Short mmCIF file of C-alpha atoms in Angstrom, two decimals:
data_model
loop_
_atom_site.label_atom_id
_atom_site.label_comp_id
_atom_site.label_asym_id
_atom_site.label_seq_id
_atom_site.Cartn_x
_atom_site.Cartn_y
_atom_site.Cartn_z
CA UNK A 1 -3.87 15.32 -1.73
CA UNK A 2 -6.53 14.65 0.88
CA UNK A 3 -8.83 11.65 0.65
CA UNK A 4 -11.89 13.77 -0.24
CA UNK A 5 -10.05 15.47 -3.10
CA UNK A 6 -8.86 12.12 -4.45
CA UNK A 7 -12.40 10.75 -4.35
CA UNK A 8 -13.78 13.78 -6.19
CA UNK A 9 -11.00 13.54 -8.77
CA UNK A 10 -11.90 9.87 -9.33
CA UNK A 11 -15.59 10.84 -9.71
CA UNK A 12 -16.62 8.90 -6.61
CA UNK A 13 -19.16 10.21 -4.14
CA UNK A 14 -17.49 11.38 -0.94
CA UNK A 15 -18.83 9.17 1.85
CA UNK A 16 -17.70 8.45 5.39
CA UNK A 17 -16.72 4.87 4.48
CA UNK A 18 -14.70 5.84 1.39
CA UNK A 19 -13.04 8.79 3.11
CA UNK A 20 -12.13 6.74 6.19
CA UNK A 21 -10.68 3.80 4.27
CA UNK A 22 -8.77 5.95 1.80
CA UNK A 23 -7.38 8.18 4.55
CA UNK A 24 -6.24 5.09 6.46
CA UNK A 25 -4.26 3.93 3.42
CA UNK A 26 -2.87 7.42 2.79
CA UNK A 27 -1.59 7.56 6.37
CA UNK A 28 -0.18 4.01 6.30
CA UNK A 29 3.56 3.43 6.13
CA UNK A 30 3.04 -0.10 4.81
CA UNK A 31 0.55 -2.06 2.77
CA UNK A 32 -2.57 -2.94 4.79
CA UNK A 33 -4.84 -5.93 4.45
CA UNK A 34 -8.60 -5.40 4.63
CA UNK A 35 -8.54 -6.78 8.17
CA UNK A 36 -5.82 -4.34 9.22
CA UNK A 37 -7.81 -1.41 7.81
CA UNK A 38 -10.87 -2.71 9.68
CA UNK A 39 -8.97 -2.98 12.99
CA UNK A 40 -7.49 0.51 12.60
CA UNK A 41 -10.90 1.99 11.92
CA UNK A 42 -12.45 0.05 14.83
CA UNK A 43 -9.95 1.74 17.15
CA UNK A 44 -11.28 5.05 15.85
CA UNK A 45 -14.84 3.81 16.54
CA UNK A 46 -15.90 4.27 12.92
CA UNK A 47 -18.65 1.65 13.12
CA UNK A 48 -17.82 0.32 9.64
CA UNK A 49 -18.27 -3.42 9.12
CA UNK A 50 -15.65 -5.67 7.55
CA UNK A 51 -18.00 -6.21 4.59
CA UNK A 52 -18.13 -2.45 4.04
CA UNK A 53 -14.32 -2.28 4.15
CA UNK A 54 -14.08 -4.98 1.46
CA UNK A 55 -16.70 -3.20 -0.71
CA UNK A 56 -14.93 0.15 -0.39
CA UNK A 57 -11.51 -1.36 -1.14
CA UNK A 58 -12.94 -2.92 -4.30
CA UNK A 59 -14.46 0.43 -5.35
CA UNK A 60 -11.18 2.26 -4.72
CA UNK A 61 -9.28 -0.37 -6.67
CA UNK A 62 -11.70 -0.13 -9.61
CA UNK A 63 -11.28 3.67 -9.54
CA UNK A 64 -7.49 3.08 -9.72
CA UNK A 65 -6.83 4.93 -6.46
CA UNK A 66 -5.30 1.89 -4.79
CA UNK A 67 -3.77 -1.36 -5.93
CA UNK A 68 -3.95 -4.86 -4.55
CA UNK A 69 -0.77 -6.81 -3.88
CA UNK A 70 -0.20 -10.46 -3.11
CA UNK A 71 2.85 -11.80 -1.29
CA UNK A 72 3.22 -15.59 -1.29
CA UNK A 73 0.83 -17.05 1.30
CA UNK A 74 -0.02 -13.69 2.82
CA UNK A 75 -3.43 -12.13 2.38
CA UNK A 76 -3.90 -9.43 -0.21
CA UNK A 77 -2.75 -6.01 0.89
CA UNK A 78 -3.60 -2.58 -0.45
CA UNK A 79 -1.52 0.53 -1.11
CA UNK A 80 -2.14 3.94 -2.61
CA UNK A 81 -1.51 3.74 -6.34
CA UNK A 82 0.28 7.10 -6.65
CA UNK A 83 3.30 5.86 -4.75
CA UNK A 84 6.16 5.76 -7.24
CA UNK A 85 8.74 3.98 -5.13
CA UNK A 86 7.81 1.21 -2.81
CA UNK A 87 10.30 -0.86 -0.88
CA UNK A 88 8.96 -3.62 1.34
CA UNK A 89 10.22 -6.42 3.54
CA UNK A 90 8.15 -9.60 3.56
CA UNK A 91 8.78 -11.87 6.55
CA UNK A 92 8.19 -15.29 4.99
CA UNK A 93 7.53 -17.06 8.29
CA UNK A 94 4.53 -14.96 9.32
CA UNK A 95 3.58 -13.08 6.13
CA UNK A 96 4.09 -9.70 7.80
CA UNK A 97 4.85 -6.90 5.31
CA UNK A 98 6.55 -3.67 6.31
CA UNK A 99 7.57 -0.72 4.18
CA UNK A 100 10.96 0.95 4.35
CA UNK A 101 12.66 3.91 2.74
CA UNK A 102 16.21 4.01 1.49
CA UNK A 103 17.27 7.28 -0.11
CA UNK A 104 20.60 5.93 -1.45
CA UNK A 105 18.81 3.07 -3.21
CA UNK A 106 16.19 5.45 -4.66
CA UNK A 107 18.94 7.76 -5.92
CA UNK A 108 20.84 4.84 -7.45
CA UNK A 109 17.76 3.57 -9.30
CA UNK A 110 17.06 7.06 -10.67
CA UNK A 111 20.69 7.35 -11.82
CA UNK A 112 20.48 3.93 -13.46
CA UNK A 113 17.35 4.90 -15.40
CA UNK A 114 18.95 8.22 -16.37
CA UNK A 115 22.06 6.40 -17.65
CA UNK A 116 19.77 4.34 -19.89
CA UNK A 117 18.13 7.59 -21.03
CA UNK A 118 14.86 6.50 -19.49
CA UNK A 119 12.48 7.98 -16.96
CA UNK A 120 11.80 5.90 -13.87
CA UNK A 121 8.03 5.59 -13.50
CA UNK A 122 7.53 3.09 -10.71
CA UNK A 123 9.62 0.85 -8.48
CA UNK A 124 8.38 -2.15 -6.54
CA UNK A 125 10.99 -4.00 -4.53
CA UNK A 126 10.11 -6.70 -2.04
CA UNK A 127 12.81 -8.32 0.05
CA UNK A 128 11.77 -11.78 1.24
CA UNK A 129 13.48 -12.42 4.58
CA UNK A 130 13.63 -15.04 7.30
CA UNK A 131 15.71 -15.40 10.46
CA UNK A 132 19.21 -16.73 9.92
CA UNK A 133 19.66 -20.39 10.73
CA UNK A 134 21.92 -20.97 13.72
CA UNK A 135 24.43 -23.82 13.60
#
């Protein structure tokens, strides 16, 4: 679904700010902080201020199009709410979050739910990693 269709479905007015921010999150392969969304949109010369980005993110969250996530000391990050399976790696030293896909793991989790005669609705898995200590 395109960003404009999602906004209409959520009964939000389609505006440049909302469309730009939502499209940025739809295209993202990882969770983005407000500052990361701002920097991405600045590269596209959108002219949106950081305050506008925060306002739009709050509106999208209230409309249940996105969700806010917190990872230890890292700033809040935002992802599209419709994502059913989300695997992430959190680098504890710098707070960097990156998404990854693993088809075997997804299949295993679906099989596990099926074996329990349940339907898997949503998966959130965050691996907290740090460099190995050298001796």
